[in-house]
Amino acid sequence: MKSFVLAAALLVLAPAAARAQSTTADLPPMIEFSSMGELDVRAAPVIRIAEGRFAASPERVWEVLPEVLRELGIEPQVDTTRERVMGNTRITAPRVGGERTSRYMTCGNDGGGPASAGQYRIRLNLVTQVRAEGTGTRTFTRLVGTATSVQGGSGSVMGCVTTGRLEQKIAAGITARLANAAAPARQ
């Protein structure tokens, strides 16, 4: 019976991992049995890293990245302790890139979670690293979030997982800016 319950729990957790459209660097879920034979399933936090590839120099991608972030309403901050790392670790605006922050995160219950009900305030932490790869460039974007109740109180902070939408917007913005710069001037 325990093996059936364990297999069922893994099937419930697997779709979330399969939905990831980016490379995942997530921790394995923790599944424990209590001494009384009951199943206790806790999913570990999931951190997804979205990778982008660009046929441009790292210097050029680094140059357009702050423009892309500002266009989305994110004030870029540079991590001076690491090379070519930019983002913002305290995004508290209710809208980013023309959409509610809840469109970029799944918090609590999947799909119809608290964030989609508007009962929670989401704080985003976004970091993008730019690296040389052969003759081109790779970017690695990590977006994580937390949700807290808008009603205050002693409610706990809950972790959120990215949907990949904001990372896609960043990659599309970089691609568009690089294409505009490469296009010959029209007369």
XYZ file of C-alpha atoms in Angstrom:
187
model
C 0.000 0.000 0.000
C 2.841 2.396 0.855
C 4.427 1.900 -2.570
C 1.091 2.673 -4.262
C 0.676 5.868 -2.218
C 4.282 6.837 -2.972
C 3.777 6.237 -6.711
C 0.560 8.280 -6.644
C 2.345 11.144 -4.885
C 5.101 11.134 -7.483
C 2.537 11.240 -10.292
C 0.920 14.265 -8.672
C 4.260 16.069 -8.399
C 5.578 15.084 -11.864
C 3.318 17.330 -13.999
C 4.761 20.476 -12.406
C 8.256 19.415 -13.419
C 7.099 18.381 -16.891
C 5.498 21.808 -17.467
C 8.818 23.584 -17.107
C 9.745 25.220 -20.378
C 13.161 26.084 -19.066
C 16.057 24.180 -17.654
C 15.279 23.233 -14.100
C 17.683 23.362 -11.208
C 15.114 22.192 -8.726
C 15.576 20.226 -5.597
C 14.010 16.777 -5.417
C 10.706 16.576 -3.585
C 10.963 15.269 -0.072
C 8.755 12.273 0.638
C 8.760 10.889 4.144
C 6.846 8.247 6.039
C 5.863 8.893 9.625
C 6.330 6.234 12.257
C 2.592 5.558 12.040
C 2.795 4.649 8.341
C 1.190 7.848 7.058
C 2.602 9.594 4.035
C 3.908 13.135 4.427
C 4.714 14.806 1.101
C 6.464 18.148 0.985
C 7.596 19.587 -2.294
C 10.937 21.353 -2.021
C 11.192 24.845 -3.534
C 11.604 24.810 -7.292
C 13.980 27.187 -8.992
C 13.867 27.256 -12.762
C 16.599 28.812 -14.833
C 15.513 30.024 -18.277
C 18.294 29.918 -20.843
C 18.449 32.129 -23.913
C 20.855 31.900 -26.850
C 21.753 34.882 -28.990
C 23.941 35.292 -32.078
C 25.547 38.427 -30.696
C 28.494 39.255 -28.494
C 28.062 39.173 -24.714
C 28.941 42.877 -24.665
C 26.068 43.676 -27.029
C 23.551 41.557 -25.070
C 24.756 43.179 -21.827
C 24.280 46.598 -23.451
C 20.617 45.992 -24.397
C 19.601 44.122 -21.230
C 18.993 47.241 -19.074
C 16.860 48.739 -21.867
C 14.755 45.574 -22.004
C 14.298 45.499 -18.224
C 13.300 49.184 -18.097
C 10.845 48.627 -20.954
C 9.190 45.977 -18.752
C 9.074 48.380 -15.796
C 11.951 46.769 -13.913
C 14.667 49.086 -12.637
C 17.912 47.196 -13.342
C 20.521 46.717 -10.643
C 23.973 45.333 -11.364
C 25.594 42.760 -9.089
C 29.099 44.180 -8.832
C 30.399 41.061 -7.096
C 29.852 38.939 -10.211
C 30.520 39.558 -13.868
C 27.538 40.452 -16.072
C 24.745 39.818 -13.561
C 21.773 42.197 -13.663
C 18.245 42.201 -12.343
C 16.199 43.425 -9.431
C 15.781 41.449 -6.241
C 12.895 43.496 -4.860
C 10.192 43.965 -7.485
C 7.012 44.869 -5.611
C 5.010 46.558 -8.374
C 1.570 44.988 -8.944
C 2.184 45.042 -12.721
C 5.308 44.229 -14.714
C 5.566 44.280 -18.486
C 1.920 45.307 -18.792
C 0.604 42.302 -16.837
C -0.240 41.560 -13.211
C 2.663 39.909 -11.414
C 0.390 36.956 -10.675
C 0.577 36.059 -14.399
C 4.276 35.307 -13.929
C 3.974 33.172 -10.804
C 2.099 30.168 -9.483
C 1.710 30.533 -5.742
C 0.037 28.140 -3.361
C -2.536 26.064 -5.197
C -1.708 25.351 -8.825
C -3.791 27.271 -11.346
C -6.442 28.851 -9.149
C -3.963 29.723 -6.419
C -4.179 32.642 -4.062
C -2.212 34.918 -6.365
C -4.821 34.598 -9.097
C -7.548 35.394 -6.601
C -5.856 38.718 -5.821
C -5.619 37.964 -2.123
C -1.832 38.061 -2.048
C 0.920 40.563 -2.796
C 3.719 39.061 -4.859
C 7.335 40.126 -4.570
C 9.600 39.127 -7.457
C 13.325 38.458 -7.451
C 14.777 38.493 -10.980
C 18.408 37.955 -11.942
C 19.901 37.497 -15.418
C 23.482 36.502 -16.115
C 25.092 37.024 -19.533
C 27.848 34.604 -20.610
C 29.904 34.100 -23.746
C 29.296 30.844 -25.584
C 31.390 30.173 -28.666
C 30.687 32.994 -31.102
C 27.421 33.906 -29.399
C 25.921 34.511 -25.987
C 23.820 32.627 -23.465
C 21.669 34.250 -20.822
C 20.498 32.565 -17.649
C 17.453 34.145 -16.003
C 16.178 33.121 -12.579
C 12.837 34.408 -11.362
C 11.493 33.516 -7.930
C 8.706 35.055 -5.931
C 7.013 35.147 -2.585
C 3.398 35.899 -1.751
C 2.049 37.529 1.400
C -1.527 38.319 2.345
C -2.753 41.807 1.376
C -4.953 41.752 4.475
C -1.963 41.803 6.782
C -1.995 39.766 9.918
C 0.442 37.102 10.908
C 0.047 35.104 7.701
C 3.103 33.302 6.496
C 5.086 34.006 3.381
C 4.536 31.413 0.689
C 6.944 30.536 -2.110
C 5.975 30.955 -5.746
C 7.202 29.251 -8.914
C 7.673 31.017 -12.227
C 5.383 30.319 -15.174
C 8.161 31.303 -17.601
C 6.195 34.209 -19.120
C 8.438 37.016 -17.857
C 11.608 35.168 -18.859
C 10.151 34.777 -22.365
C 9.417 38.507 -22.513
C 12.995 39.303 -21.544
C 14.416 36.968 -24.212
C 12.020 38.382 -26.833
C 13.009 41.922 -25.860
C 16.707 41.117 -26.234
C 16.067 39.455 -29.602
C 14.042 42.440 -30.861
C 16.664 44.987 -29.764
C 19.476 42.975 -31.340
C 17.488 42.649 -34.594
C 16.736 46.384 -34.667
C 20.410 47.190 -34.196
C 21.418 44.767 -36.964
C 18.819 46.023 -39.479
C 20.229 48.406 -42.092
C 19.008 51.979 -41.874
C 16.212 52.742 -44.363
C 16.425 55.858 -46.458
